[in-house]
Amino acid sequence: MKQISFPIPSYDEWKQEVEKSLKGKPFDRLYATTYEQIQLKPIYTRADLEGLPIEQYPGFPSYVRGTEVEGYIKKSWEVSQQCEASTPERWNELIQKQLERGQTEIHVVLPKLGFFIETIEQIKTMFSNVSLANYSLRIDTGASSLPFFPLFVTYLEENGQSLHEVHGTIGMDPLGTLTVAGELPLSLSTLYDVMADVTKWAKTHMPHVKTITIHADPYHNGGGHVIQQLAFAFATAVEYINECLERGLTIDDIAKRIDFSFPIGSHFFMEIAKLRAARLIWTNIVQAYGGSEQAQKLSIHARTSYFTKTIYDPYVNMLRATTEAFAAIVGGANSLHVSPFNEPFATGDEFAARIARNTQLILLEEAYIGKVIDPAGGSYYVETLTAQIAEEAWKLFQQIEAQGGMTKALQCGFVQKEIENIAKQREQYVKARKEKIVGTNVYANIAEAPAPKHVHAPHGNHNIYVNVKTMDEALSLAKRRAFAQHVIREEERSAITVTPIRQWRLSEPFERLRQASERHMETNGQRPTVHLVNLGSISKHKTRADFITGFFEAGGFTVVKNDGYMTTEEAVNGILETNGIHYIICGTDDDYIHAVPAITHQVKKEKSDIRIYVAGKPAPDVEATFIHAGVDGFIHLGSNCYDTLLAFMKDMGVNVDGEN
C-alpha cells in the first residue's frame, strides 16, 4: 500500500459525482451566504489560495498562524474563568477553589463584581493567600483604571509582592463602556489622560502588565457579525493609540500594553478565521505606526458567547460553549473564559462554574488540542475565509477612519446603524427558523421545568468620578488610606453621549413566547392550546403532524393530537366533541382536496367561532378553494414561526410582554 498512490480527482469530476447524488436538485443549493455577505462554497481547493499571501510558519509576522513559534506546546493558553461574588471574603474563597482546580489566570470584571472596591483592606481580603507571582492576572476595570489600580498597587507593596513579578492585564476601555451605556463617568479627554498616565507608570513599575483592554463584546452581543467586531475593535485601538501618542507615549509603549477581548460565536470556522484575521490586521496597523515585531503580536482573550446562550433547555449551552471554546483555541487565543451554562439567568452556582472550567481543561488535558501548532493552518477553507474576513474588516475599518475615528462614528450613529441592520436580519432569521436554536425555536421541550427566575447578584455602585489623573497622585492618596469616595468629584461629567447598542441574546424572541405561555398557564390553568386534525393513517399524516407539533411547541403551546380520522364525518365529530378553538388539519395533499372543504364547511356551520388551518402550502387554485370554504390560514415551512405563534397567542387573549 505504501507504493500505491491515488489520483486526485479534479473539481469537475467531484462536481459530477455531487450532482448525481443531488438527484436533480440544483448544485447552487450547496452554496451559502453568511451575515458577512461571504459566500461559502461546498468545497475549497488549492486554486482558492492562488494570489493569497499564505504564511508557512507560526511565530513570524503577520502572525496569522500564531504569535509563538511553538504554539501552545511550551505554554498553553491561560484558563481564565471569571470570578464573581457578593463580598471580598466570598470572592477569595471562590478564587482559591478555582486555582486549586486548574485555573491559571485570576479574572475579575469590576463592573460585575457584586461589590464596590473602596479600600485596600478589601483587596487584602480578596487576595489573601493568593500568590500573584504564580498566576496571570486579568482585571477589567471598566471605563477607568482609577481608583482600583492605585489601591491594588499599594496592597502589593505593603504585602511585599514585587510589582515586576505581576503579569497579565489591568485594563480600561472607555469606548467599550460608552458603546453599551451611552455615556461615561468622565469626559473622554480625562479618561485618555488617565489611560496614558497609567500606561507610562506601568511601563516603568509593572512592565509585564497590560493597561488597555478593547472589547468586541458590545458589537457581538448587539447582533453584529465578525467583520463588524474586528473593524470596530481595531478602530477603537487606533483611537487609543493616537490619544496616547499625543500624550507622549511611543507606539511600542502602547501596542505592547493593549489586550483584545473577543467573544466566540457559534459559526465554528468563521470564529477560527476571525481570530487569525485579527492578528493579520493588528500587524498591519502596528507596522503602519512603525512598531516593532514584538509590538505587532496581538494578545487575544476569548470568551464563549453570551449572545448564543438560551434560558430554555439550558444544558445545551454546555455543548455550545464547548464548540465555541474549541474554535477559540484552534484560532489561537492566549486566554479563555468559558461561560457557565446558566449565564443568561445568572443563578451562578459551583456546579455550573465547575463544568465551564472543566470544559477547557478537557480540551487541554484530554483532547490534546495544544499539542498541534495551528491545526487550521493550510486548510483551503480556513485560509480563504481568513483572507476574506481580513479584507472586508479592513474596508469597514477604513470607513470608520474616514469619518474621523471611532468616537465620531459612534456619535453620528454609524456604528449603531451597522450593528442594528445585522441584528434585525438575525432576529428575522430566528423568527422564521432559518437560523435554528436547538431547544428554543426547534426541538423545544415544553415538558421541561420552567426556566429559573432571573436572580442577578446586586452590583456595587461603580459610577464614581475620580478626582485625580495621575498614578503618582492616586498612589499618594491610597497610601494615606483614602477611601474611593474621598477622590470623587461630581462637577465634571461626561461631555459625550451616544445611542447605546442594544445588548440581547438570539433566543429572546421565542423565550418571550414561552414565558407568556407559562404565565397563561398560571392564571388560566392551561397553556395556549391547538388541536390537530390528523387525516388517514399515521403514515399519511405523521410528517405534517410532527412539523406542526414542533412549530407550536417552540412557543410553549400544548398540541392535542389524535391517531387519525378515517372519514370526514369522524373528523367533524372529533372537532365538535372537543372544547377547542384552534385546529390544524394534517394529511396528504390528495386527502386535502375533498376533506378540507367538507370539514371546514360542516364545522363552521355548527360553531362559527372555530378557527381552522391547514398544514402545508397548496397550489394557488386549491388554496383559493380552501379559503372560500372557510379555512383561516396555512402553516408551512415558509411561515414565519414567531409571527404566526404571536398572532395565535393574541387571538387567544394571551398577554405577551413587550409586544404592542
CSV table of C-alpha atoms in Angstrom, one decimal, residues 30 65 71 139 198 223 262 281 287 299 326 635:
chain,number,residue,atom,x,y,z
A,30,LEU,CA,-24.8,23.8,-1.8
A,65,ARG,CA,-0.6,31.3,12.3
A,71,GLY,CA,2.1,27.5,19.6
A,139,ILE,CA,-8.8,42.7,35.8
A,198,VAL,CA,-1.3,54.6,33.9
A,223,GLY,CA,-26.0,41.1,16.9
A,262,PHE,CA,-13.2,38.7,21.5
A,281,ILE,CA,-5.0,43.3,10.8
A,287,GLN,CA,3.6,48.3,11.1
A,299,SER,CA,-2.8,39.5,22.6
A,326,PHE,CA,-12.7,24.7,20.7
A,635,ILE,CA,-48.9,26.8,8.1
